[in-house]
Structures are given as structure tokens and as C-alpha cells.
Coordinates of C-alpha atoms in Angstrom, one line a residue:
Chain U
M9 CA 15.6 -15.4 11.5
S10 CA 18.7 -14.3 13.5
N11 CA 20.1 -12.2 10.6
V12 CA 17.2 -9.7 11.1
E13 CA 19.0 -8.6 14.2
D14 CA 22.1 -8.1 12.1
L15 CA 20.0 -6.2 9.6
L16 CA 18.8 -3.9 12.3
Q17 CA 22.3 -3.4 13.5
Q18 CA 23.4 -2.5 9.9
H19 CA 20.4 -0.1 9.7
G20 CA 21.6 1.8 12.7
T21 CA 19.8 4.3 14.8
P22 CA 18.7 7.4 12.9
P23 CA 18.9 10.8 14.6
K24 CA 15.1 11.0 14.9
D25 CA 12.2 8.6 14.5
V26 CA 9.2 10.0 12.6
Y27 CA 6.5 7.4 12.0
L28 CA 4.2 8.4 9.2
D29 CA 3.1 4.9 8.1
W30 CA -0.3 5.0 9.9
E31 CA -1.9 3.4 6.9
N32 CA -0.1 0.1 7.6
G33 CA 0.0 0.0 11.4
S34 CA -0.2 2.1 14.4
V35 CA 0.4 2.4 18.1
I36 CA -2.5 3.0 20.5
D37 CA -2.9 6.0 22.7
K38 CA -1.7 5.7 26.2
E39 CA -5.2 6.8 27.3
V40 CA -6.7 4.0 25.2
L41 CA -4.4 1.4 26.9
D42 CA -5.3 2.8 30.3
A43 CA -9.0 2.2 29.5
M44 CA -8.3 -1.4 28.4
I45 CA -6.1 -2.6 31.3
P46 CA -8.7 -2.8 34.0
I47 CA -10.9 -4.9 31.7
Y48 CA -8.1 -7.3 31.2
L49 CA -7.3 -7.4 34.9
E50 CA -10.3 -6.8 37.0
K51 CA -13.8 -5.8 35.8
T52 CA -16.3 -6.2 33.0
F53 CA -14.2 -8.9 31.4
G54 CA -17.1 -11.4 31.3
N55 CA -19.4 -12.5 28.6
P56 CA -22.3 -10.0 28.1
A57 CA -24.6 -12.8 27.0
I58 CA -24.5 -14.7 30.3
T59 CA -26.9 -14.2 33.2
H60 CA -24.8 -13.5 36.3
K61 CA -23.5 -10.3 37.9
V62 CA -20.2 -10.2 35.9
G63 CA -22.1 -10.9 32.7
W64 CA -24.6 -8.1 33.4
E65 CA -21.9 -5.7 34.4
T66 CA -20.1 -6.5 31.1
Y67 CA -23.4 -6.0 29.2
D68 CA -23.9 -2.6 30.9
F69 CA -20.4 -1.6 29.9
Y70 CA -21.0 -3.0 26.4
V71 CA -24.0 -0.8 25.8
K72 CA -22.3 2.3 27.1
A73 CA -19.2 1.7 25.0
K74 CA -21.3 1.2 21.9
T75 CA -23.2 4.4 22.6
T76 CA -19.9 6.2 22.7
I77 CA -18.9 4.8 19.4
A78 CA -22.3 5.5 17.8
K79 CA -22.6 9.1 19.0
P80 CA -20.3 11.0 16.6
L81 CA -21.9 9.2 13.7
N82 CA -25.3 10.2 14.9
V83 CA -26.7 6.6 14.8
D84 CA -28.4 4.3 17.3
P85 CA -25.9 2.1 19.2
Q86 CA -28.0 -0.9 18.1
T87 CA -27.0 -0.3 14.5
I88 CA -23.3 -0.9 15.2
A89 CA -22.1 -4.4 14.6
L90 CA -18.7 -5.2 15.9
T91 CA -16.2 -7.2 13.8
H92 CA -12.6 -8.0 14.1
S93 CA -11.3 -5.7 11.3
F94 CA -12.4 -3.4 8.6
T95 CA -11.6 -6.1 6.1
E96 CA -14.1 -8.3 7.9
S97 CA -16.6 -5.5 7.9
N98 CA -16.2 -5.0 4.1
N99 CA -16.5 -8.7 3.5
L100 CA -19.6 -8.9 5.7
A101 CA -21.3 -5.9 4.1
I102 CA -21.0 -7.5 0.6
K103 CA -21.1 -11.3 1.2
G104 CA -23.5 -11.1 4.1
L105 CA -26.1 -9.3 2.1
L106 CA -26.4 -11.8 -0.8
P107 CA -28.1 -14.7 1.0
M108 CA -30.7 -12.4 2.4
Y109 CA -31.7 -10.8 -1.0
K110 CA -31.2 -13.5 -3.6
K111 CA -33.1 -12.1 -6.6
K112 CA -30.7 -9.4 -7.7
K113 CA -27.3 -10.3 -9.1
K114 CA -25.3 -7.2 -9.7
I115 CA -22.8 -5.4 -7.5
I116 CA -21.2 -2.0 -8.4
V117 CA -17.9 -0.9 -6.8
S118 CA -15.4 1.7 -7.8
E119 CA -12.0 1.1 -9.2
V120 CA -10.2 2.7 -6.2
E121 CA -11.9 0.7 -3.4
H122 CA -9.8 -1.1 -0.8
L123 CA -8.9 -4.6 -2.1
S124 CA -11.1 -6.1 0.6
V125 CA -14.1 -4.6 -1.3
I126 CA -12.8 -5.3 -4.8
H127 CA -11.8 -8.9 -4.0
S128 CA -15.0 -9.5 -2.0
A129 CA -17.0 -8.4 -5.0
K130 CA -14.9 -10.3 -7.5
S131 CA -15.1 -13.5 -5.4
L132 CA -18.8 -13.6 -6.4
F133 CA -18.1 -14.0 -10.1
D134 CA -18.3 -17.7 -9.8
R135 CA -21.6 -17.5 -8.0
Q136 CA -23.1 -15.9 -11.2
Y137 CA -23.0 -12.4 -9.9
N138 CA -22.0 -9.5 -12.2
V139 CA -19.6 -7.0 -10.8
D140 CA -19.4 -3.6 -12.5
I141 CA -16.4 -1.4 -11.7
V142 CA -16.9 2.4 -11.9
P143 CA -13.8 4.4 -13.1
V144 CA -12.4 7.5 -11.4
S145 CA -11.1 10.8 -12.6
N146 CA -7.4 11.6 -12.4
D147 CA -7.8 12.9 -8.9
G148 CA -9.5 9.7 -7.8
T149 CA -13.1 11.0 -7.8
I150 CA -15.7 8.3 -8.7
N151 CA -17.4 9.0 -12.0
L152 CA -21.1 9.4 -11.2
D153 CA -22.2 9.5 -14.8
V154 CA -20.9 6.0 -15.2
L155 CA -22.7 5.0 -12.0
Q156 CA -25.9 6.3 -13.5
E157 CA -25.4 4.2 -16.6
K158 CA -24.5 1.0 -14.7
L159 CA -27.5 1.0 -12.4
D160 CA -30.3 -1.3 -13.4
D161 CA -33.1 -3.4 -12.0
D162 CA -30.7 -6.2 -11.3
T163 CA -28.5 -4.1 -9.1
L164 CA -28.4 -5.3 -5.5
L165 CA -25.6 -3.2 -4.0
V166 CA -23.4 -0.2 -4.6
S167 CA -20.2 0.0 -2.6
F168 CA -18.2 3.3 -2.7
Q169 CA -15.7 4.4 -0.2
T170 CA -16.2 7.6 1.7
A171 CA -12.6 8.6 1.2
N172 CA -9.6 6.9 -0.5
H173 CA -7.1 5.4 1.9
E174 CA -4.1 6.0 -0.4
I175 CA -4.6 9.3 -2.2
G176 CA -7.1 10.9 0.1
T177 CA -9.9 11.7 -2.3
I178 CA -13.1 12.6 -0.5
Q179 CA -15.8 10.9 -2.6
P180 CA -19.2 12.4 -3.6
I181 CA -21.0 9.9 -1.5
K182 CA -24.1 12.0 -0.9
E183 CA -24.5 12.6 -4.6
A184 CA -23.9 8.9 -5.4
L185 CA -26.5 7.9 -2.8
E186 CA -29.1 10.2 -4.3
I187 CA -28.5 8.8 -7.8
V188 CA -28.8 5.2 -6.4
K189 CA -31.9 5.8 -4.4
D190 CA -33.5 7.8 -7.2
K191 CA -33.1 4.8 -9.4
N192 CA -34.5 2.4 -6.8
E193 CA -34.9 2.8 -3.1
D194 CA -34.3 -0.9 -2.7
I195 CA -30.7 -0.8 -4.0
F196 CA -28.4 -1.1 -1.0
F197 CA -25.5 1.4 -0.5
H198 CA -22.4 0.4 1.4
T199 CA -19.6 2.8 2.1
D200 CA -16.2 1.9 3.4
A201 CA -15.6 4.9 5.7
T202 CA -12.3 3.5 7.1
A203 CA -10.1 6.3 5.7
A204 CA -12.7 9.0 6.5
F205 CA -13.7 8.1 10.0
G206 CA -12.2 10.5 12.5
R207 CA -10.9 12.7 9.7
I208 CA -14.0 14.4 8.3
P209 CA -17.5 14.8 9.8
L210 CA -19.7 11.8 9.2
D211 CA -23.4 11.5 9.9
F212 CA -24.6 8.1 8.7
N213 CA -28.1 8.8 9.8
E214 CA -28.5 12.0 7.8
L215 CA -26.6 10.5 4.8
G216 CA -29.0 7.6 4.7
V217 CA -26.4 5.0 3.9
D218 CA -27.4 1.4 4.5
L219 CA -24.1 0.0 5.5
A220 CA -20.8 1.6 6.6
T221 CA -17.4 0.3 7.6
F222 CA -15.1 2.0 10.1
N223 CA -12.5 0.8 12.5
S224 CA -10.6 1.4 15.7
N225 CA -6.9 1.2 14.7
K226 CA -7.1 4.1 12.2
I227 CA -7.9 6.4 15.1
L228 CA -5.2 5.0 17.5
G229 CA -7.5 2.4 19.1
P230 CA -6.5 -1.3 19.3
K231 CA -6.2 -3.6 16.3
G232 CA -8.6 -6.5 16.2
I233 CA -11.8 -4.6 16.4
A234 CA -13.8 -2.7 13.9
A235 CA -17.5 -2.0 13.1
L236 CA -20.1 -2.1 10.5
Y237 CA -23.0 0.3 10.7
I238 CA -26.2 -1.5 9.6
K239 CA -29.2 0.7 9.0
E240 CA -32.3 -0.6 10.8
G241 CA -34.1 -3.1 8.6
V242 CA -31.1 -4.2 6.5
K243 CA -30.6 -7.9 6.9
L244 CA -27.2 -9.6 6.8
K245 CA -26.1 -13.2 7.3
S246 CA -23.0 -13.9 9.4
L247 CA -20.0 -15.0 7.4
Y248 CA -19.2 -17.9 9.7
E249 CA -21.0 -20.0 12.3
G250 CA -20.5 -19.9 16.0
Q251 CA -22.2 -19.6 19.3
L252 CA -25.1 -17.4 20.3
S253 CA -23.7 -14.1 21.3
V254 CA -24.5 -10.4 21.6
E255 CA -22.9 -9.8 18.3
I256 CA -25.1 -11.9 16.0
L257 CA -22.9 -11.3 13.0
S258 CA -19.7 -12.1 14.8
P259 CA -20.7 -15.2 16.7
D260 CA -17.6 -15.4 19.0
V261 CA -17.0 -14.7 22.6
E262 CA -17.0 -10.9 22.9
N263 CA -13.8 -9.0 23.7
P264 CA -14.8 -6.2 26.0
A265 CA -11.2 -5.0 26.5
L266 CA -10.8 -4.2 22.8
L267 CA -14.2 -2.6 22.8
A268 CA -13.1 -0.4 25.7
G269 CA -10.1 0.7 23.7
F270 CA -12.1 1.3 20.6
S271 CA -14.7 3.5 22.5
K272 CA -11.9 5.4 24.3
A273 CA -10.2 6.1 21.0
V274 CA -13.5 7.4 19.6
E275 CA -14.0 9.6 22.7
I276 CA -10.5 11.1 22.3
Q277 CA -10.7 11.6 18.5
F278 CA -14.0 13.4 18.7
R279 CA -13.3 15.3 22.0
Q280 CA -12.3 18.4 20.1
F281 CA -12.9 17.3 16.6
D282 CA -12.9 20.6 14.8
K283 CA -9.7 21.7 16.4
L284 CA -8.1 18.3 15.7
K285 CA -9.2 18.5 12.1
A286 CA -7.8 22.0 11.7
D287 CA -4.5 21.1 13.3
I288 CA -3.9 18.0 11.2
T289 CA -4.9 19.9 8.0
K290 CA -2.4 22.7 8.8
L291 CA 0.3 20.1 9.5
R292 CA -0.6 18.2 6.3
D293 CA -0.5 21.3 4.2
K294 CA 2.9 22.3 5.6
L295 CA 4.2 18.8 4.7
L296 CA 2.5 18.4 1.4
Y297 CA 3.3 21.8 -0.1
G298 CA 6.7 21.9 1.6
L299 CA 7.6 18.7 -0.3
L300 CA 6.1 19.8 -3.6
T301 CA 7.9 23.2 -3.5
S302 CA 11.3 22.0 -2.2
I303 CA 11.7 19.0 -4.5
E304 CA 11.7 19.1 -8.3
R305 CA 9.9 16.6 -10.6
T306 CA 7.1 15.7 -8.1
E307 CA 3.4 15.1 -8.7
I308 CA 0.7 15.1 -6.1
N309 CA -1.5 12.0 -6.2
G310 CA -5.1 12.8 -5.4
P311 CA -6.8 16.2 -5.0
S312 CA -5.6 19.2 -3.2
G313 CA -7.5 21.4 -0.7
E314 CA -10.9 20.6 0.8
R315 CA -11.5 17.6 -1.3
R316 CA -8.6 15.8 0.3
V317 CA -8.8 14.1 3.7
P318 CA -6.8 16.1 6.2
D319 CA -4.2 13.4 7.1
N320 CA -3.1 12.3 3.6
V321 CA 0.1 13.2 1.8
N322 CA 0.8 11.2 -1.4
I323 CA 3.5 12.3 -3.8
S324 CA 5.2 10.7 -6.8
Y325 CA 8.9 11.5 -7.0
L326 CA 9.9 10.9 -10.6
G327 CA 13.1 9.1 -11.3
C328 CA 12.9 7.3 -7.9
E329 CA 11.9 3.7 -7.3
G330 CA 9.6 3.7 -4.3
E331 CA 10.8 0.6 -2.4
A332 CA 14.4 2.0 -2.4
L333 CA 12.9 5.3 -1.2
T334 CA 11.2 3.7 1.7
V335 CA 14.5 2.1 2.7
E336 CA 16.4 5.3 2.4
C337 CA 13.7 7.1 4.3
S338 CA 14.0 4.5 7.0
M339 CA 17.8 5.1 7.3
N340 CA 16.8 8.6 8.0
G341 CA 14.2 7.6 10.6
I342 CA 11.2 8.4 8.4
Y343 CA 8.8 5.5 8.2
V344 CA 6.5 5.6 5.1
S345 CA 5.1 3.3 2.5
S346 CA 5.1 3.2 -1.3
G347 CA 2.7 2.2 -4.1
S348 CA 5.6 0.7 -6.1
A349 CA 5.5 -2.8 -7.5
C350 CA 8.6 -3.8 -5.4
S351 CA 6.8 -2.8 -2.3
S352 CA 3.9 -5.1 -2.9
R353 CA 4.0 -8.9 -2.6
V354 CA 2.5 -9.3 -6.0
L355 CA 5.0 -7.0 -7.7
M356 CA 2.3 -4.8 -9.3
P357 CA 2.0 -1.1 -8.7
S358 CA -0.9 0.2 -6.6
H359 CA -4.2 -0.3 -8.4
I360 CA -5.3 3.1 -7.2
L361 CA -2.4 4.9 -8.7
T362 CA -2.9 3.2 -12.0
A363 CA -6.6 3.9 -11.8
I364 CA -6.0 7.6 -11.7
G365 CA -3.9 7.3 -14.8
R366 CA -0.4 7.3 -13.3
K367 CA 2.1 5.7 -15.6
P368 CA 3.8 2.8 -14.0
E369 CA 7.0 4.7 -13.5
E370 CA 5.0 7.4 -11.7
A371 CA 3.3 4.9 -9.5
H372 CA 6.6 3.2 -8.6
G373 CA 8.0 6.6 -7.3
S374 CA 5.1 7.3 -5.0
L375 CA 5.3 7.7 -1.2
L376 CA 2.3 7.7 1.1
M377 CA 2.7 9.7 4.4
K378 CA -0.1 10.0 6.9
L379 CA -0.4 12.3 9.8
N380 CA -2.3 12.0 13.0
R381 CA -2.6 13.7 16.4
L382 CA 0.6 12.1 17.6
N383 CA 2.7 13.9 14.9
T384 CA 4.2 17.3 15.7
E385 CA 5.3 20.3 13.7
E386 CA 8.9 19.6 14.7
Q387 CA 8.6 16.2 13.0
V388 CA 7.3 17.7 9.9
D389 CA 10.2 20.2 9.8
Y390 CA 12.6 17.3 10.2
V391 CA 10.9 15.4 7.2
L392 CA 11.0 18.6 5.1
E393 CA 14.7 19.0 5.9
R394 CA 15.6 15.4 5.1
M395 CA 13.5 14.5 2.1
P396 CA 15.3 16.6 -0.6
K397 CA 18.5 14.7 0.3
I398 CA 16.8 11.4 0.3
I399 CA 15.3 12.0 -3.1
S400 CA 18.5 13.3 -4.5
R401 CA 20.4 10.2 -3.3
I402 CA 17.9 7.8 -4.9
R403 CA 17.9 9.8 -8.1
S404 CA 21.7 9.6 -8.2
I405 CA 21.5 5.8 -8.1
T406 CA 19.0 5.9 -11.0
G407 CA 21.6 8.1 -12.7
G408 CA 21.2 8.5 -16.4
I409 CA 18.7 5.6 -16.9
E410 CA 16.0 7.0 -19.1
L411 CA 12.5 6.3 -17.8
Chain C
M27 CA 4.2 -22.6 5.8
S28 CA 0.9 -20.8 6.1
S29 CA 2.6 -17.4 6.3
R30 CA 3.6 -15.6 3.1
I31 CA 5.6 -12.8 4.7
P32 CA 8.8 -12.4 2.8
L33 CA 12.0 -12.5 4.8
P34 CA 13.6 -9.1 5.4
Y35 CA 16.8 -8.3 3.7
A36 CA 20.2 -9.7 4.8
P37 CA 22.5 -7.0 6.3
R38 CA 24.8 -7.1 3.2
V39 CA 21.9 -5.9 1.0
L40 CA 21.4 -2.9 3.3
E41 CA 25.2 -2.3 3.5
L42 CA 25.5 -2.2 -0.3
F43 CA 22.4 -0.1 -0.6
Q44 CA 23.9 2.5 1.8
H45 CA 27.3 2.4 0.3
P46 CA 27.0 1.0 -3.2
E47 CA 30.3 0.1 -4.9
N48 CA 30.9 0.9 -8.5
L49 CA 27.8 3.1 -8.8
G50 CA 27.4 5.5 -11.7
R51 CA 27.8 6.0 -15.4
M52 CA 31.2 5.1 -16.9
E53 CA 32.3 7.6 -19.6
D54 CA 35.0 5.5 -21.1
A55 CA 33.1 2.2 -21.0
T56 CA 33.8 -0.3 -23.7
V57 CA 30.2 -1.5 -23.7
V58 CA 26.9 -0.5 -22.1
A59 CA 23.7 -2.6 -21.7
T60 CA 20.4 -2.1 -19.9
A61 CA 17.9 -4.7 -18.8
G62 CA 14.5 -4.5 -17.2
S63 CA 12.0 -1.7 -17.6
P64 CA 10.7 1.3 -15.7
A65 CA 7.2 0.0 -16.1
C66 CA 8.0 -3.0 -14.0
G67 CA 9.9 -0.8 -11.5
D68 CA 13.3 -2.2 -12.0
M69 CA 16.0 -1.4 -14.5
I70 CA 19.7 -1.8 -14.5
A71 CA 22.3 -0.2 -16.7
F72 CA 25.6 -2.1 -16.8
Y73 CA 28.9 -0.5 -18.0
L74 CA 32.0 -2.6 -18.7
K75 CA 35.6 -1.5 -19.4
I76 CA 37.2 -4.4 -21.1
D77 CA 40.9 -5.1 -21.8
E78 CA 40.2 -6.3 -25.3
G79 CA 43.5 -8.1 -25.7
K80 CA 43.1 -10.2 -22.7
S81 CA 39.2 -10.3 -22.7
V82 CA 39.3 -9.2 -19.1
I83 CA 36.9 -6.8 -17.4
I84 CA 39.1 -4.1 -15.9
K85 CA 36.2 -2.3 -14.2
S86 CA 32.5 -2.2 -14.3
S87 CA 29.8 0.0 -13.0
F88 CA 26.0 0.2 -12.8
E89 CA 23.1 2.5 -12.5
S90 CA 19.8 1.2 -11.0
Y91 CA 16.2 2.3 -11.1
G92 CA 15.0 -0.3 -8.7
C93 CA 14.5 -1.5 -5.1
A94 CA 17.2 -1.9 -2.5
S95 CA 17.9 -5.5 -3.5
N96 CA 18.1 -4.6 -7.1
I97 CA 20.8 -2.0 -6.3
A98 CA 22.6 -4.4 -4.0
A99 CA 22.5 -7.2 -6.6
A100 CA 23.9 -5.0 -9.3
S101 CA 26.6 -3.6 -7.1
Q102 CA 27.5 -7.1 -5.8
L103 CA 27.9 -8.3 -9.4
T104 CA 30.3 -5.5 -10.3
I105 CA 32.4 -6.5 -7.4
M106 CA 32.4 -10.2 -8.4
I107 CA 33.4 -9.5 -12.0
E108 CA 36.3 -7.2 -11.4
N109 CA 39.5 -8.5 -13.1
K110 CA 37.6 -11.6 -14.3
T111 CA 37.7 -12.8 -17.9
L112 CA 34.6 -12.4 -19.9
E113 CA 34.0 -16.1 -19.7
E114 CA 34.3 -16.1 -15.9
A115 CA 31.9 -13.2 -15.7
W116 CA 29.5 -14.9 -18.1
N117 CA 29.3 -17.9 -15.8
I118 CA 28.3 -16.1 -12.7
T119 CA 24.8 -17.1 -11.7
W120 CA 22.1 -15.2 -9.8
G121 CA 22.4 -17.9 -7.2
E122 CA 26.0 -16.9 -6.5
I123 CA 25.0 -13.2 -6.3
S124 CA 22.2 -14.1 -3.9
E125 CA 24.6 -16.1 -1.8
A126 CA 27.1 -13.3 -1.7
L127 CA 24.3 -11.0 -0.5
G128 CA 23.4 -13.4 2.3
G129 CA 20.3 -14.7 0.5
L130 CA 17.8 -12.5 -1.3
P131 CA 14.1 -12.9 -0.1
K132 CA 12.4 -15.3 -2.5
I133 CA 10.2 -12.6 -4.0
K134 CA 13.4 -10.6 -4.9
T135 CA 15.3 -13.4 -6.7
H136 CA 14.4 -11.7 -10.0
C137 CA 16.5 -8.7 -9.0
G138 CA 19.6 -11.0 -9.0
S139 CA 18.4 -12.5 -12.2
L140 CA 18.0 -9.1 -13.8
A141 CA 21.6 -8.1 -12.9
V142 CA 22.9 -11.3 -14.6
G143 CA 20.7 -10.6 -17.6
A144 CA 22.1 -7.1 -17.9
L145 CA 25.7 -8.3 -17.6
R146 CA 25.2 -11.1 -20.2
R147 CA 23.5 -8.7 -22.5
A148 CA 26.6 -6.4 -22.2
I149 CA 29.0 -9.2 -23.0
R150 CA 26.9 -10.3 -26.0
T151 CA 26.7 -6.7 -27.1
Y152 CA 30.5 -6.4 -26.9
Y153 CA 31.0 -9.3 -29.2
K154 CA 28.4 -8.0 -31.6
E155 CA 29.7 -4.4 -31.7
T156 CA 33.3 -5.4 -32.1
N157 CA 32.5 -8.0 -34.7
K158 CA 34.6 -10.5 -32.8
A159 CA 34.0 -14.2 -33.4
L160 CA 31.8 -15.7 -30.7
P161 CA 33.9 -17.7 -28.3
D162 CA 32.9 -21.4 -27.6
W163 CA 31.6 -20.6 -24.1
L164 CA 29.1 -18.1 -25.4
P165 CA 25.9 -20.0 -26.2
P166 CA 24.2 -18.7 -29.4
D167 CA 20.8 -19.0 -27.8
L168 CA 19.7 -16.7 -25.0
T169 CA 20.2 -18.1 -21.5
R170 CA 17.5 -18.2 -18.8
D171 CA 18.5 -14.9 -17.2
E172 CA 18.6 -13.2 -20.5
H173 CA 15.1 -14.5 -21.1
H174 CA 14.1 -13.3 -17.8
A175 CA 15.1 -9.8 -18.7
L176 CA 13.2 -10.1 -22.0
E177 CA 10.1 -11.4 -20.3
E178 CA 10.1 -8.5 -17.9
E179 CA 10.4 -6.1 -20.8
A180 CA 7.6 -7.8 -22.6
L181 CA 5.5 -7.7 -19.4
A182 CA 6.3 -4.0 -19.2
D183 CA 5.0 -3.4 -22.7
K184 CA 1.8 -5.2 -21.8
L185 CA 1.4 -3.2 -18.6
A186 CA 2.1 0.1 -20.5
K187 CA -0.6 -0.8 -23.0
K188 CA -3.0 -1.7 -20.3
Y189 CA -2.4 1.5 -18.3
K190 CA -2.5 3.6 -21.4
L191 CA -6.3 3.2 -21.4
N192 CA -6.3 5.3 -18.2
V193 CA -3.6 7.8 -19.1
P194 CA -5.2 11.2 -19.9
S195 CA -4.2 12.3 -23.4
D196 CA -1.8 15.1 -23.8
E197 CA -3.8 16.9 -26.5

């Protein structure tokens, strides 16, 4: 692997570093780390299920931390199950439900769900389950008329995301829920709220959703911890076997340090939520509309305005191949991702971009940028200054090739 | 190995991506050929200027709609075939390109293969367009790399048809 060092040397040091690939990985807040360190080093590091002082102290911390996490969602702390990732939460919501409610055999998901939802649902094919996939409009909005048609007496679960992680579409979850529960109160509704949590106001209690996924890392908390909201009375079976623990559905030894980080991240994100939301939206609009107006032959992926999550910028640059774009961006110190085939390990363009009707060559030229509270206006100005040159260089390599 | 993480690029790939040699359309090219498809996300146009008396490639250039390794592979190939006879150029394999690039990640080997496919298509086109007799070294049947290009184009057609279902009509 030594040539990676040579590769980095060849890459060189760009004049600035602007990290916008929050979708694929993020740092944690300094404040979050500060909350975690004492738990690694000195206190409440124990097992909350054990009957001694350290155990009880840990249990006390555990309850308080979960209360912090539950508060902005307006739910009871008891309804929050901790998992290791939003992928696990999505798997648990779908696969964990089946053994508890065996009679019904149909699951409905949308075409633009995260692959952890789509693949979880499709993995049930060989267990005689039907999976219906609901299409979306060309801004990524789930088609509720189709949902209405697909619902039947055999439907066990509907799983629709709250917002799309790639193109930022805020989904009509409230309306979808009404349709589902009107059809039959017993049909479960799961929402993957990973891309919405900390971006738009969420009230799972008022919404009346049965299951909801959200995670820590997407709000600058540590990786390795996420949650599944489980409405009281909804039964799930753990995906794997282990020891008796406080987290019945994740039967491992608890990790209080990660929980401390998660709860601190929630605390920070919701401290001045309205202001944070307004600031990010302003920064997002500057970046999004700045790029669209300064660069020709671009197309916005997903909706504009209020129906888009505040942190998402996704644009297709026609005549550019996205993987080459991410490399050229990197040379300029701008770190982003693309929905192009060459950027994926399966060499297929993003299923979300094709679902909204993007032609393959439009999907290949897409770049996803996300913003959060660590990004500054100065960084956005830098990106706006650099991007036209980046695009024009990649287009010059494409040259006269007709697409 | 339990990990499926592809290896990062070798430095040479990044070097050629940053400073591609022989990039761009050639106005006085003897022959032009393209391979790949925009639907698959990689396409190469190959331009050859040929000394027809000596059957030697005087210069060549490329354009690429593709990833960094696609660009680097095409550029590397133009360097390798300079002043080579058509036969010598024909015999260059994607393995040799990959080696010259310091090894392409496994998932990107098709980029090298596509560059070879484009070059061979250009050479075949040259003999076809000039009505010259096929030399002994030029196999009448398509080689593996040419098939690769064809397969990718066929896949692109399939993808395009599949996605058309979702494309809003222009009417």
C-alpha cells in the first residue's frame, strides 16, 4: 500500500480544504469529543445492566443521555432503541418486524430509499414476501397515488424516507401516513429519517409513525451509534443473539462513550435549531444558486426551495464525468461525491438519479455537496470561485465527444 | 480478503490526469474512432495521424468522457504508440497500459481495455477506409478488447432502454 503515500504526494496540498462530503463521512465536534473522553477514561464506563455502583452510575447516565436524544423528537426515552448504525436500524425495522407479525406478506418501499432499506426489503423475496416499489416524480417525491393502489390487506409495512439523502427531497410523510392508516391502522409505517434528522423539525409523536431511523454521525456525533424509534406497543425481534442487556434489540455490551457523544451532538444540533436551520439554508442557497448561475449546462437534482432539506446541493454538470470531477475537485481542495457509475463499486449510476428520470449521462455528471454547521461562507465563496474552472477543465477533456 | 475496498490510484494515474499528454481533437487525423458509451459513463475518442507509406503512427491524441483512470489510460496509450508501426501499436495490451500506469485498481481494468478497444477500432477503420489489404497481423475476427468495447456499448443500449421508462417525455 506504500504507493498511496506517493499518490498523496502527487496530489499535493491544495490552497484550501473545503470538506463537503458529509454524506460519506464526517468529523465529530470538539464539544462531542470532550463529552466522550471522561467516559473512556474515568466515569460511567460500566455496564448499565450490572448491580454495583459503577453499573448504576452508568445506568443513570444512560437514562439521561437517552432523554436528551428523545427530547427534540418529542418522544419518550424508552422508545429509543440504540443500534450501531442507521443501516442496522433500517435492517432491524424491516427484518425485525416480520417474525412478530407473520400473517401479512407484503412490504412497500419507495424507489429512492437508501439501499439498506431497498436491499433489506428485497432480501425477503426468497422468504415468500412481496415487495412493491413506489415510484417518484422527477424531483424525487414519492407518488402517493401509487401507494394508495398498492396498499392491500396483505400489507405489513410501508417504509418511506423522511427526506432523501442524495437529492434532498422532503417527502410527504404525513400524507403517506394518513393514507396508510386510513387503509388499515394495523399497517406499520417506518421512516428512515437519517437525512432529515437535525435538518428539519421532526416530531415522531405527533406524526404517529411506528418506526423511525436516525443516527449520530450525520449530526457530527461519533460513528458506530444510531437509533431506531419504536412506538410503544410495536414489537420487534433482535437481528442477532447475544447477552441480556439494557438494549434488548442490540444484545451487546453497551458503549456509554458513544452514547455520550451522540447525546452531546443532539444537544448541540438542537441548541439553536431555528437559527442553525436558517443559517445552513442561506449558505445552501448561496452555493446552489451560485453554481447554477455561474456554470452553463447544469441541472439541479431534486426540488428547490422549501421542499429541499437545508443542507443538500446536488447538481448534474452535463458533459462531465463525475468521478473525474471528484478527483479534479480534490486537487482544488474541495471534497465531494458523485452519483456516477465510476464512483460506485458496482459501476452503475445512482439508483436515485435514474429513478427521477435522469439519463445515464446526466447521472454520471452529478456532484453531491452537503453543508453543516462547520462550513463557512468563506468556504462557499471559495467553492464558487473554483467550480467554474473545475467544470471547464473536465469539459475540455471530454472535448468534442458527443453525448 | 474480506475487504472489497478497491486500491487507490497509482501516482502516475493522477499525474496523467493532471497533465494529460496528447489531449484533444486532431484536425488533420488520418483516422478517428470512438469506443464506449456515455450511458456507461466512459467513452474514448482516438485520433491517429499515420505515415501511410511506412504504416507508422506519427502522432495520436484522445478525448475522454470518463473517470481519471480512463483519461490516464488513454493518455498513456497515446504515449506508448508514438512512432510505432501499426502492428506494434495493435499488439499493445491493456496489461501493458496498466503496468505503465503503476497498476490500475482491479475495478478499473476495463478503462485500460476500453483504450485498447478504441485504438484497435481506429486501426481497423484505417484499413477499411483506405481500402488497403488487411495485413497478416490483423486478425479478421474481433479481439477481446474490441469485444469489450462492443459489450459496453450493448450494455449502454440496454441501460438506455431501461431508463427510458423513467425519462419524462419531451412532448
